[in-house]
């Protein structure tokens, strides 16, 4: 394995990536390979294995439940990026706590494998919920103490805090918080769902006056931040991967409406659940976030289009 001092001089690392074929992972793999690193991707399916091999990564078969495989692969690496999460269990099956418990076990296994090595370990988290609604969240927010497996979304925040605590065990751990809208060509997340609702309802909706803000970042900029976290983030770092601090929802709806040829229109808070479905809890949220400290710490500067510019490119509105 590569010595940490040689990593700091720009030498290559052997990096284990979980979720390597996912939305961020599929951008991170070429980012790492392009920087000269070797990539080992955890693959739970034949399709994922084939995609990784085609991308030029080494394939390690297994899932988050295969803790022995995960521990061995982490121990055999110079660093780890953990992006995988059981979204199917959490959302399709509705068992969020089971998904977060599996995530916690995976993080504990990787942390134990890297303990005492000063090797880097970066995980994905989120900017939402780390600060009071309406206040611009910073990297210093959300660092309070949470129970091991609390109810609701704080379970993932607890795992993020646990990851940061690994700095005390000789792991160069970091948490990369992704914006709720991490956009780009091929996105099937919040923005795509908002567009689908607008198609179905015949207008692009926003809640109330639509002044509430979403932070946003491009997936390629986020992938570059994960690489920088591996290469040089100090132990215990919290990083924000958003370029836009907060885009008003009304402005997002207006771009969507223009591309679909439908009006942008307010939806009352009372009617939001019926109109937006599961997205209602997010559409009305005012959750701006800053990435100023991240930029200063790592010299990271987003270079990809911002959210509104990316929407205006049109790729979200294909058939």
PDB file of C-alpha atoms in Angstrom:
ATOM      1  CA  UNK A   1       0.000   0.000   0.000  1.00  0.00           C
ATOM      2  CA  UNK A   2       1.015   3.593  -0.592  1.00  0.00           C
ATOM      3  CA  UNK A   3       2.598   5.518   2.286  1.00  0.00           C
ATOM      4  CA  UNK A   4       0.603   8.589   3.335  1.00  0.00           C
ATOM      5  CA  UNK A   5       3.622  10.848   2.746  1.00  0.00           C
ATOM      6  CA  UNK A   6       3.870   9.692  -0.853  1.00  0.00           C
ATOM      7  CA  UNK A   7       0.133  10.360  -1.285  1.00  0.00           C
ATOM      8  CA  UNK A   8       0.666  13.958  -0.229  1.00  0.00           C
ATOM      9  CA  UNK A   9       3.366  14.277  -2.903  1.00  0.00           C
ATOM     10  CA  UNK A  10       0.848  13.291  -5.581  1.00  0.00           C
ATOM     11  CA  UNK A  11       1.616   9.589  -5.913  1.00  0.00           C
ATOM     12  CA  UNK A  12      -1.186   7.218  -6.763  1.00  0.00           C
ATOM     13  CA  UNK A  13      -3.550   5.511  -4.359  1.00  0.00           C
ATOM     14  CA  UNK A  14      -5.481   2.288  -4.563  1.00  0.00           C
ATOM     15  CA  UNK A  15      -9.003   3.499  -3.707  1.00  0.00           C
ATOM     16  CA  UNK A  16     -11.966   1.348  -2.727  1.00  0.00           C
ATOM     17  CA  UNK A  17     -15.282   2.905  -3.793  1.00  0.00           C
ATOM     18  CA  UNK A  18     -18.672   1.613  -2.659  1.00  0.00           C
ATOM     19  CA  UNK A  19     -21.588   2.725  -4.796  1.00  0.00           C
ATOM     20  CA  UNK A  20     -19.128   3.113  -7.649  1.00  0.00           C
ATOM     21  CA  UNK A  21     -21.792   2.806 -10.365  1.00  0.00           C
ATOM     22  CA  UNK A  22     -24.262   5.177  -8.712  1.00  0.00           C
ATOM     23  CA  UNK A  23     -24.990   8.825  -9.500  1.00  0.00           C
ATOM     24  CA  UNK A  24     -21.863  10.214  -7.831  1.00  0.00           C
ATOM     25  CA  UNK A  25     -19.766   7.047  -8.041  1.00  0.00           C
ATOM     26  CA  UNK A  26     -19.995   6.830 -11.813  1.00  0.00           C
ATOM     27  CA  UNK A  27     -18.505  10.340 -11.976  1.00  0.00           C
ATOM     28  CA  UNK A  28     -15.931   9.671  -9.255  1.00  0.00           C
ATOM     29  CA  UNK A  29     -14.404   6.576 -10.895  1.00  0.00           C
ATOM     30  CA  UNK A  30     -13.181   8.420 -14.032  1.00  0.00           C
ATOM     31  CA  UNK A  31     -12.171  11.388 -11.853  1.00  0.00           C
ATOM     32  CA  UNK A  32      -9.905   9.149  -9.769  1.00  0.00           C
ATOM     33  CA  UNK A  33      -8.557   7.242 -12.771  1.00  0.00           C
ATOM     34  CA  UNK A  34      -7.856  10.499 -14.579  1.00  0.00           C
ATOM     35  CA  UNK A  35      -5.787  11.662 -11.597  1.00  0.00           C
ATOM     36  CA  UNK A  36      -3.682   8.502 -11.820  1.00  0.00           C
ATOM     37  CA  UNK A  37      -5.247   6.537  -8.974  1.00  0.00           C
ATOM     38  CA  UNK A  38      -6.305   2.897  -9.092  1.00  0.00           C
ATOM     39  CA  UNK A  39      -9.969   2.175  -8.360  1.00  0.00           C
ATOM     40  CA  UNK A  40     -11.519  -0.919  -6.832  1.00  0.00           C
ATOM     41  CA  UNK A  41     -15.302  -0.836  -7.066  1.00  0.00           C
ATOM     42  CA  UNK A  42     -17.632  -2.901  -4.893  1.00  0.00           C
ATOM     43  CA  UNK A  43     -20.221  -4.512  -7.192  1.00  0.00           C
ATOM     44  CA  UNK A  44     -23.270  -6.455  -6.056  1.00  0.00           C
ATOM     45  CA  UNK A  45     -24.588  -7.299  -9.545  1.00  0.00           C
ATOM     46  CA  UNK A  46     -23.280  -8.517 -12.872  1.00  0.00           C
ATOM     47  CA  UNK A  47     -24.380  -5.261 -14.485  1.00  0.00           C
ATOM     48  CA  UNK A  48     -22.434  -3.168 -11.971  1.00  0.00           C
ATOM     49  CA  UNK A  49     -19.381  -5.390 -12.362  1.00  0.00           C
ATOM     50  CA  UNK A  50     -19.487  -5.022 -16.147  1.00  0.00           C
ATOM     51  CA  UNK A  51     -19.868  -1.231 -15.925  1.00  0.00           C
ATOM     52  CA  UNK A  52     -16.907  -0.967 -13.558  1.00  0.00           C
ATOM     53  CA  UNK A  53     -14.707  -3.146 -15.722  1.00  0.00           C
ATOM     54  CA  UNK A  54     -15.608  -1.109 -18.798  1.00  0.00           C
ATOM     55  CA  UNK A  55     -14.717   2.092 -16.919  1.00  0.00           C
ATOM     56  CA  UNK A  56     -11.266   0.706 -16.139  1.00  0.00           C
ATOM     57  CA  UNK A  57     -11.780  -0.160 -12.470  1.00  0.00           C
ATOM     58  CA  UNK A  58     -10.963  -3.389 -10.669  1.00  0.00           C
ATOM     59  CA  UNK A  59     -14.086  -5.241  -9.540  1.00  0.00           C
ATOM     60  CA  UNK A  60     -14.651  -6.593  -6.033  1.00  0.00           C
ATOM     61  CA  UNK A  61     -17.898  -8.557  -5.829  1.00  0.00           C
ATOM     62  CA  UNK A  62     -19.998  -7.981  -2.736  1.00  0.00           C
ATOM     63  CA  UNK A  63     -22.604  -5.792  -1.063  1.00  0.00           C
ATOM     64  CA  UNK A  64     -22.856  -3.707   2.109  1.00  0.00           C
ATOM     65  CA  UNK A  65     -24.031  -6.843   3.904  1.00  0.00           C
ATOM     66  CA  UNK A  66     -20.802  -8.704   3.066  1.00  0.00           C
ATOM     67  CA  UNK A  67     -18.846  -7.234   5.940  1.00  0.00           C
ATOM     68  CA  UNK A  68     -15.927  -9.661   5.630  1.00  0.00           C
ATOM     69  CA  UNK A  69     -15.475  -8.737   1.964  1.00  0.00           C
ATOM     70  CA  UNK A  70     -15.851  -5.044   2.773  1.00  0.00           C
ATOM     71  CA  UNK A  71     -13.304  -5.190   5.594  1.00  0.00           C
ATOM     72  CA  UNK A  72     -10.760  -7.091   3.515  1.00  0.00           C
ATOM     73  CA  UNK A  73     -11.138  -4.734   0.562  1.00  0.00           C
ATOM     74  CA  UNK A  74     -10.747  -1.686   2.824  1.00  0.00           C
ATOM     75  CA  UNK A  75      -7.663  -3.138   4.505  1.00  0.00           C
ATOM     76  CA  UNK A  76      -6.144  -3.758   1.066  1.00  0.00           C
ATOM     77  CA  UNK A  77      -6.680  -0.152  -0.026  1.00  0.00           C
ATOM     78  CA  UNK A  78      -4.888   3.167   0.428  1.00  0.00           C
ATOM     79  CA  UNK A  79      -8.197   4.930   0.973  1.00  0.00           C
ATOM     80  CA  UNK A  80     -11.964   4.445   0.811  1.00  0.00           C
ATOM     81  CA  UNK A  81     -14.909   6.444  -0.483  1.00  0.00           C
ATOM     82  CA  UNK A  82     -18.247   5.183   0.803  1.00  0.00           C
ATOM     83  CA  UNK A  83     -21.161   6.211  -1.438  1.00  0.00           C
ATOM     84  CA  UNK A  84     -23.412   3.134  -1.335  1.00  0.00           C
ATOM     85  CA  UNK A  85     -26.728   3.213   0.515  1.00  0.00           C
ATOM     86  CA  UNK A  86     -29.678   0.831   0.404  1.00  0.00           C
ATOM     87  CA  UNK A  87     -32.057   3.251  -1.296  1.00  0.00           C
ATOM     88  CA  UNK A  88     -34.293   0.366  -2.362  1.00  0.00           C
ATOM     89  CA  UNK A  89     -34.736  -0.750   1.243  1.00  0.00           C
ATOM     90  CA  UNK A  90     -35.081   2.786   2.619  1.00  0.00           C
ATOM     91  CA  UNK A  91     -37.565   4.135   0.084  1.00  0.00           C
ATOM     92  CA  UNK A  92     -39.051   1.400  -2.117  1.00  0.00           C
ATOM     93  CA  UNK A  93     -39.567  -0.909   0.882  1.00  0.00           C
ATOM     94  CA  UNK A  94     -40.072   1.894   3.381  1.00  0.00           C
ATOM     95  CA  UNK A  95     -37.579   0.549   5.934  1.00  0.00           C
ATOM     96  CA  UNK A  96     -35.300   3.543   6.467  1.00  0.00           C
ATOM     97  CA  UNK A  97     -33.976   2.314   9.798  1.00  0.00           C
ATOM     98  CA  UNK A  98     -32.868  -1.020   8.309  1.00  0.00           C
ATOM     99  CA  UNK A  99     -31.016   0.840   5.545  1.00  0.00           C
ATOM    100  CA  UNK A 100     -29.298   3.206   7.981  1.00  0.00           C
ATOM    101  CA  UNK A 101     -28.371   0.295  10.266  1.00  0.00           C
ATOM    102  CA  UNK A 102     -26.708  -1.497   7.337  1.00  0.00           C
ATOM    103  CA  UNK A 103     -24.916   1.728   6.429  1.00  0.00           C
ATOM    104  CA  UNK A 104     -23.632   2.100   9.998  1.00  0.00           C
ATOM    105  CA  UNK A 105     -22.300  -1.475  10.065  1.00  0.00           C
ATOM    106  CA  UNK A 106     -20.472  -0.874   6.778  1.00  0.00           C
ATOM    107  CA  UNK A 107     -18.885   2.332   8.075  1.00  0.00           C
ATOM    108  CA  UNK A 108     -17.828   0.652  11.323  1.00  0.00           C
ATOM    109  CA  UNK A 109     -16.266  -2.219   9.348  1.00  0.00           C
ATOM    110  CA  UNK A 110     -14.312   0.129   7.073  1.00  0.00           C
ATOM    111  CA  UNK A 111     -13.246   2.264  10.031  1.00  0.00           C
ATOM    112  CA  UNK A 112     -11.925  -0.780  11.884  1.00  0.00           C
ATOM    113  CA  UNK A 113      -9.979  -1.915   8.803  1.00  0.00           C
ATOM    114  CA  UNK A 114      -8.302   1.490   8.448  1.00  0.00           C
ATOM    115  CA  UNK A 115      -7.678   2.170  12.146  1.00  0.00           C
ATOM    116  CA  UNK A 116      -4.175   3.347  12.994  1.00  0.00           C
ATOM    117  CA  UNK A 117      -3.125   3.757   9.367  1.00  0.00           C
ATOM    118  CA  UNK A 118      -3.725   7.484   8.738  1.00  0.00           C
ATOM    119  CA  UNK A 119      -5.358   6.432   5.483  1.00  0.00           C
ATOM    120  CA  UNK A 120      -8.264   8.536   4.135  1.00  0.00           C
ATOM    121  CA  UNK A 121     -11.912   7.551   4.463  1.00  0.00           C
ATOM    122  CA  UNK A 122     -14.588   9.820   2.961  1.00  0.00           C
ATOM    123  CA  UNK A 123     -18.340   9.230   3.143  1.00  0.00           C
ATOM    124  CA  UNK A 124     -21.331  10.948   1.570  1.00  0.00           C
ATOM    125  CA  UNK A 125     -23.823  12.813   3.722  1.00  0.00           C
ATOM    126  CA  UNK A 126     -26.211  15.730   3.169  1.00  0.00           C
ATOM    127  CA  UNK A 127     -26.474  19.439   3.902  1.00  0.00           C
ATOM    128  CA  UNK A 128     -30.185  19.242   4.723  1.00  0.00           C
ATOM    129  CA  UNK A 129     -31.117  19.222   8.392  1.00  0.00           C
ATOM    130  CA  UNK A 130     -27.770  20.325   9.808  1.00  0.00           C
ATOM    131  CA  UNK A 131     -29.002  23.881  10.555  1.00  0.00           C
ATOM    132  CA  UNK A 132     -32.306  25.530  11.442  1.00  0.00           C
ATOM    133  CA  UNK A 133     -34.559  26.157   8.411  1.00  0.00           C
ATOM    134  CA  UNK A 134     -33.874  29.515   6.815  1.00  0.00           C
ATOM    135  CA  UNK A 135     -30.341  29.847   8.134  1.00  0.00           C
ATOM    136  CA  UNK A 136     -27.407  29.274   5.790  1.00  0.00           C
ATOM    137  CA  UNK A 137     -25.797  26.001   6.909  1.00  0.00           C
ATOM    138  CA  UNK A 138     -22.031  25.892   7.196  1.00  0.00           C
ATOM    139  CA  UNK A 139     -19.521  23.089   7.570  1.00  0.00           C
ATOM    140  CA  UNK A 140     -19.446  23.806  11.324  1.00  0.00           C
ATOM    141  CA  UNK A 141     -23.166  23.040  11.737  1.00  0.00           C
ATOM    142  CA  UNK A 142     -24.673  19.680  12.600  1.00  0.00           C
ATOM    143  CA  UNK A 143     -21.829  18.512  14.802  1.00  0.00           C
ATOM    144  CA  UNK A 144     -23.904  17.856  17.922  1.00  0.00           C
ATOM    145  CA  UNK A 145     -24.325  14.413  19.473  1.00  0.00           C
ATOM    146  CA  UNK A 146     -26.969  12.072  18.082  1.00  0.00           C
ATOM    147  CA  UNK A 147     -27.990   8.617  19.366  1.00  0.00           C
ATOM    148  CA  UNK A 148     -26.517   5.566  17.655  1.00  0.00           C
ATOM    149  CA  UNK A 149     -29.682   4.684  15.720  1.00  0.00           C
ATOM    150  CA  UNK A 150     -32.214   7.474  16.280  1.00  0.00           C
ATOM    151  CA  UNK A 151     -35.559   7.691  14.559  1.00  0.00           C
ATOM    152  CA  UNK A 152     -35.808   9.354  11.173  1.00  0.00           C
ATOM    153  CA  UNK A 153     -33.115  11.033   9.061  1.00  0.00           C
ATOM    154  CA  UNK A 154     -30.855  11.786  12.043  1.00  0.00           C
ATOM    155  CA  UNK A 155     -29.681   8.183  11.837  1.00  0.00           C
ATOM    156  CA  UNK A 156     -27.498   9.124   8.859  1.00  0.00           C
ATOM    157  CA  UNK A 157     -26.254  12.223  10.666  1.00  0.00           C
ATOM    158  CA  UNK A 158     -25.225   9.978  13.544  1.00  0.00           C
ATOM    159  CA  UNK A 159     -23.198   7.835  11.148  1.00  0.00           C
ATOM    160  CA  UNK A 160     -21.559  10.947   9.728  1.00  0.00           C
ATOM    161  CA  UNK A 161     -20.543  12.010  13.238  1.00  0.00           C
ATOM    162  CA  UNK A 162     -19.220   8.528  13.915  1.00  0.00           C
ATOM    163  CA  UNK A 163     -17.114   8.779  10.765  1.00  0.00           C
ATOM    164  CA  UNK A 164     -15.640  12.069  11.958  1.00  0.00           C
ATOM    165  CA  UNK A 165     -14.838  10.472  15.320  1.00  0.00           C
ATOM    166  CA  UNK A 166     -12.623   7.943  13.530  1.00  0.00           C
ATOM    167  CA  UNK A 167     -10.042  10.720  13.313  1.00  0.00           C
ATOM    168  CA  UNK A 168      -9.266   9.805  16.917  1.00  0.00           C
ATOM    169  CA  UNK A 169      -8.438   6.227  15.903  1.00  0.00           C
ATOM    170  CA  UNK A 170      -5.841   7.071  13.273  1.00  0.00           C
ATOM    171  CA  UNK A 171      -8.161   7.369  10.253  1.00  0.00           C
ATOM    172  CA  UNK A 172      -8.042  10.485   8.052  1.00  0.00           C
ATOM    173  CA  UNK A 173     -11.822  10.634   7.926  1.00  0.00           C
ATOM    174  CA  UNK A 174     -13.985  13.224   6.201  1.00  0.00           C
ATOM    175  CA  UNK A 175     -17.667  13.752   5.495  1.00  0.00           C
ATOM    176  CA  UNK A 176     -18.723  15.235   2.153  1.00  0.00           C
ATOM    177  CA  UNK A 177     -22.185  16.745   2.434  1.00  0.00           C
ATOM    178  CA  UNK A 178     -24.087  16.723  -0.844  1.00  0.00           C
ATOM    179  CA  UNK A 179     -26.805  19.234  -1.671  1.00  0.00           C
ATOM    180  CA  UNK A 180     -30.363  17.861  -2.005  1.00  0.00           C
ATOM    181  CA  UNK A 181     -30.037  18.763  -5.676  1.00  0.00           C
ATOM    182  CA  UNK A 182     -26.818  17.302  -7.063  1.00  0.00           C
ATOM    183  CA  UNK A 183     -27.612  17.799 -10.702  1.00  0.00           C
ATOM    184  CA  UNK A 184     -26.311  16.868 -14.130  1.00  0.00           C
ATOM    185  CA  UNK A 185     -27.196  15.022 -17.310  1.00  0.00           C
ATOM    186  CA  UNK A 186     -28.848  11.722 -16.364  1.00  0.00           C
ATOM    187  CA  UNK A 187     -30.199  12.892 -12.988  1.00  0.00           C
ATOM    188  CA  UNK A 188     -33.294  11.007 -11.794  1.00  0.00           C
ATOM    189  CA  UNK A 189     -33.560  12.702  -8.384  1.00  0.00           C
ATOM    190  CA  UNK A 190     -35.496  15.664  -6.997  1.00  0.00           C
ATOM    191  CA  UNK A 191     -35.351  17.815 -10.129  1.00  0.00           C
ATOM    192  CA  UNK A 192     -36.489  15.023 -12.425  1.00  0.00           C
ATOM    193  CA  UNK A 193     -39.363  14.284 -10.044  1.00  0.00           C
ATOM    194  CA  UNK A 194     -40.343  17.959  -9.906  1.00  0.00           C
ATOM    195  CA  UNK A 195     -40.420  18.019 -13.701  1.00  0.00           C
ATOM    196  CA  UNK A 196     -42.507  14.837 -13.831  1.00  0.00           C
ATOM    197  CA  UNK A 197     -45.043  16.378 -11.437  1.00  0.00           C
ATOM    198  CA  UNK A 198     -45.229  19.504 -13.616  1.00  0.00           C
ATOM    199  CA  UNK A 199     -45.897  17.374 -16.702  1.00  0.00           C
ATOM    200  CA  UNK A 200     -48.651  15.474 -14.893  1.00  0.00           C
ATOM    201  CA  UNK A 201     -50.342  18.485 -13.281  1.00  0.00           C
ATOM    202  CA  UNK A 202     -50.031  20.870 -16.219  1.00  0.00           C
ATOM    203  CA  UNK A 203     -48.101  23.567 -14.355  1.00  0.00           C
ATOM    204  CA  UNK A 204     -44.778  23.954 -12.584  1.00  0.00           C
ATOM    205  CA  UNK A 205     -45.541  24.329  -8.912  1.00  0.00           C
ATOM    206  CA  UNK A 206     -43.786  25.945  -5.991  1.00  0.00           C
ATOM    207  CA  UNK A 207     -44.986  26.306  -2.406  1.00  0.00           C
ATOM    208  CA  UNK A 208     -46.292  29.676  -1.195  1.00  0.00           C
ATOM    209  CA  UNK A 209     -44.290  32.530  -2.677  1.00  0.00           C
ATOM    210  CA  UNK A 210     -41.507  30.156  -3.753  1.00  0.00           C
ATOM    211  CA  UNK A 211     -38.806  32.186  -2.005  1.00  0.00           C
ATOM    212  CA  UNK A 212     -37.496  29.149  -0.113  1.00  0.00           C
ATOM    213  CA  UNK A 213     -34.036  28.073  -1.282  1.00  0.00           C
ATOM    214  CA  UNK A 214     -32.323  24.850  -2.300  1.00  0.00           C
ATOM    215  CA  UNK A 215     -28.539  24.556  -2.388  1.00  0.00           C
ATOM    216  CA  UNK A 216     -27.245  22.753  -5.446  1.00  0.00           C
ATOM    217  CA  UNK A 217     -24.071  21.316  -6.899  1.00  0.00           C
ATOM    218  CA  UNK A 218     -23.078  19.560 -10.108  1.00  0.00           C
ATOM    219  CA  UNK A 219     -22.174  15.877  -9.830  1.00  0.00           C
ATOM    220  CA  UNK A 220     -18.829  16.402 -11.605  1.00  0.00           C
ATOM    221  CA  UNK A 221     -17.825  19.105  -9.132  1.00  0.00           C
ATOM    222  CA  UNK A 222     -18.900  16.802  -6.293  1.00  0.00           C
ATOM    223  CA  UNK A 223     -16.780  13.980  -7.699  1.00  0.00           C
ATOM    224  CA  UNK A 224     -13.756  16.255  -7.793  1.00  0.00           C
ATOM    225  CA  UNK A 225     -14.355  17.228  -4.168  1.00  0.00           C
ATOM    226  CA  UNK A 226     -14.365  13.568  -3.115  1.00  0.00           C
ATOM    227  CA  UNK A 227     -11.006  13.140  -4.847  1.00  0.00           C
ATOM    228  CA  UNK A 228      -9.578  16.165  -3.069  1.00  0.00           C
ATOM    229  CA  UNK A 229     -10.915  14.844   0.232  1.00  0.00           C
ATOM    230  CA  UNK A 230      -8.989  11.620  -0.331  1.00  0.00           C
ATOM    231  CA  UNK A 231      -5.830  13.388  -1.380  1.00  0.00           C
ATOM    232  CA  UNK A 232      -5.552  16.142   1.202  1.00  0.00           C
ATOM    233  CA  UNK A 233      -8.492  16.733   3.571  1.00  0.00           C
ATOM    234  CA  UNK A 234      -7.320  16.801   7.212  1.00  0.00           C
ATOM    235  CA  UNK A 235      -8.726  14.182   9.579  1.00  0.00           C
ATOM    236  CA  UNK A 236     -12.189  15.066  10.830  1.00  0.00           C
ATOM    237  CA  UNK A 237     -13.068  17.412   7.948  1.00  0.00           C
ATOM    238  CA  UNK A 238     -16.633  18.353   7.018  1.00  0.00           C
ATOM    239  CA  UNK A 239     -16.954  19.441   3.387  1.00  0.00           C
ATOM    240  CA  UNK A 240     -19.859  20.928   1.426  1.00  0.00           C
ATOM    241  CA  UNK A 241     -20.192  19.975  -2.241  1.00  0.00           C
ATOM    242  CA  UNK A 242     -22.623  22.696  -3.329  1.00  0.00           C
ATOM    243  CA  UNK A 243     -21.846  25.511  -5.764  1.00  0.00           C
ATOM    244  CA  UNK A 244     -25.187  27.352  -5.429  1.00  0.00           C
ATOM    245  CA  UNK A 245     -25.824  28.506  -1.872  1.00  0.00           C
ATOM    246  CA  UNK A 246     -29.562  28.637  -2.379  1.00  0.00           C
ATOM    247  CA  UNK A 247     -31.726  28.797  -5.507  1.00  0.00           C
ATOM    248  CA  UNK A 248     -35.320  30.003  -4.928  1.00  0.00           C
ATOM    249  CA  UNK A 249     -37.848  27.319  -5.818  1.00  0.00           C
ATOM    250  CA  UNK A 250     -39.912  29.788  -7.773  1.00  0.00           C
ATOM    251  CA  UNK A 251     -36.981  30.393 -10.138  1.00  0.00           C
ATOM    252  CA  UNK A 252     -36.564  26.642 -10.608  1.00  0.00           C
ATOM    253  CA  UNK A 253     -40.289  26.297 -11.365  1.00  0.00           C
ATOM    254  CA  UNK A 254     -40.152  29.150 -13.871  1.00  0.00           C
ATOM    255  CA  UNK A 255     -37.375  27.460 -15.850  1.00  0.00           C
ATOM    256  CA  UNK A 256     -39.260  24.149 -15.758  1.00  0.00           C
ATOM    257  CA  UNK A 257     -42.453  25.851 -16.913  1.00  0.00           C
ATOM    258  CA  UNK A 258     -40.691  27.600 -19.782  1.00  0.00           C
ATOM    259  CA  UNK A 259     -39.213  24.351 -21.079  1.00  0.00           C
ATOM    260  CA  UNK A 260     -42.463  22.415 -20.731  1.00  0.00           C
ATOM    261  CA  UNK A 261     -44.625  25.234 -22.096  1.00  0.00           C
ATOM    262  CA  UNK A 262     -46.736  25.398 -18.941  1.00  0.00           C
ATOM    263  CA  UNK A 263     -47.212  28.177 -16.356  1.00  0.00           C
ATOM    264  CA  UNK A 264     -45.380  28.386 -13.043  1.00  0.00           C
ATOM    265  CA  UNK A 265     -47.912  28.598 -10.233  1.00  0.00           C
ATOM    266  CA  UNK A 266     -48.063  28.693  -6.462  1.00  0.00           C
ATOM    267  CA  UNK A 267     -49.374  25.739  -4.470  1.00  0.00           C
ATOM    268  CA  UNK A 268     -50.582  26.393  -0.933  1.00  0.00           C
ATOM    269  CA  UNK A 269     -48.744  24.613   1.908  1.00  0.00           C
ATOM    270  CA  UNK A 270     -52.002  22.792   2.692  1.00  0.00           C
ATOM    271  CA  UNK A 271     -52.285  21.448  -0.860  1.00  0.00           C
ATOM    272  CA  UNK A 272     -48.575  20.620  -1.270  1.00  0.00           C
ATOM    273  CA  UNK A 273     -48.769  16.957  -0.078  1.00  0.00           C
ATOM    274  CA  UNK A 274     -51.526  16.135  -2.564  1.00  0.00           C
ATOM    275  CA  UNK A 275     -49.768  17.985  -5.387  1.00  0.00           C
ATOM    276  CA  UNK A 276     -46.143  16.955  -4.894  1.00  0.00           C
ATOM    277  CA  UNK A 277     -46.532  13.588  -3.133  1.00  0.00           C
ATOM    278  CA  UNK A 278     -43.410  12.445  -1.264  1.00  0.00           C
ATOM    279  CA  UNK A 279     -41.531  15.474  -2.577  1.00  0.00           C
ATOM    280  CA  UNK A 280     -43.756  17.864  -0.586  1.00  0.00           C
ATOM    281  CA  UNK A 281     -41.568  17.618   2.517  1.00  0.00           C
ATOM    282  CA  UNK A 282     -38.626  18.960   0.500  1.00  0.00           C
ATOM    283  CA  UNK A 283     -40.254  21.398  -1.927  1.00  0.00           C
ATOM    284  CA  UNK A 284     -41.292  23.803   0.828  1.00  0.00           C
ATOM    285  CA  UNK A 285     -38.006  23.661   2.737  1.00  0.00           C
ATOM    286  CA  UNK A 286     -35.680  26.653   3.003  1.00  0.00           C
ATOM    287  CA  UNK A 287     -32.281  24.993   3.426  1.00  0.00           C
ATOM    288  CA  UNK A 288     -29.481  27.162   1.978  1.00  0.00           C
ATOM    289  CA  UNK A 289     -25.892  26.059   2.568  1.00  0.00           C
ATOM    290  CA  UNK A 290     -22.462  27.629   2.196  1.00  0.00           C
ATOM    291  CA  UNK A 291     -19.341  25.907   0.882  1.00  0.00           C
ATOM    292  CA  UNK A 292     -16.968  28.797   1.668  1.00  0.00           C
ATOM    293  CA  UNK A 293     -14.958  26.877   4.271  1.00  0.00           C
ATOM    294  CA  UNK A 294     -14.563  23.895   1.921  1.00  0.00           C
ATOM    295  CA  UNK A 295     -13.243  26.098  -0.875  1.00  0.00           C
ATOM    296  CA  UNK A 296     -10.755  27.753   1.449  1.00  0.00           C
ATOM    297  CA  UNK A 297      -9.576  24.464   2.970  1.00  0.00           C
ATOM    298  CA  UNK A 298      -9.017  22.471  -0.228  1.00  0.00           C
ATOM    299  CA  UNK A 299      -8.867  25.085  -2.963  1.00  0.00           C
ATOM    300  CA  UNK A 300     -11.963  23.519  -4.515  1.00  0.00           C
ATOM    301  CA  UNK A 301     -13.801  25.751  -6.965  1.00  0.00           C
ATOM    302  CA  UNK A 302     -16.865  24.497  -8.864  1.00  0.00           C
ATOM    303  CA  UNK A 303     -16.416  24.768 -12.619  1.00  0.00           C
ATOM    304  CA  UNK A 304     -19.604  23.156 -13.931  1.00  0.00           C
ATOM    305  CA  UNK A 305     -22.882  24.960 -14.736  1.00  0.00           C
ATOM    306  CA  UNK A 306     -25.033  26.122 -11.830  1.00  0.00           C
ATOM    307  CA  UNK A 307     -28.488  24.663 -11.280  1.00  0.00           C
ATOM    308  CA  UNK A 308     -30.532  27.110 -13.372  1.00  0.00           C
ATOM    309  CA  UNK A 309     -27.983  27.090 -16.205  1.00  0.00           C
ATOM    310  CA  UNK A 310     -27.938  23.291 -16.191  1.00  0.00           C
ATOM    311  CA  UNK A 311     -31.748  23.177 -16.294  1.00  0.00           C
ATOM    312  CA  UNK A 312     -31.723  25.582 -19.232  1.00  0.00           C
ATOM    313  CA  UNK A 313     -29.464  23.248 -21.233  1.00  0.00           C
ATOM    314  CA  UNK A 314     -32.559  21.090 -21.806  1.00  0.00           C
ATOM    315  CA  UNK A 315     -31.289  17.602 -21.037  1.00  0.00           C
ATOM    316  CA  UNK A 316     -33.761  17.259 -18.148  1.00  0.00           C
ATOM    317  CA  UNK A 317     -36.636  17.619 -20.591  1.00  0.00           C
ATOM    318  CA  UNK A 318     -35.918  14.788 -23.030  1.00  0.00           C
ATOM    319  CA  UNK A 319     -38.525  12.140 -23.730  1.00  0.00           C
TER     320      UNK A 319
END
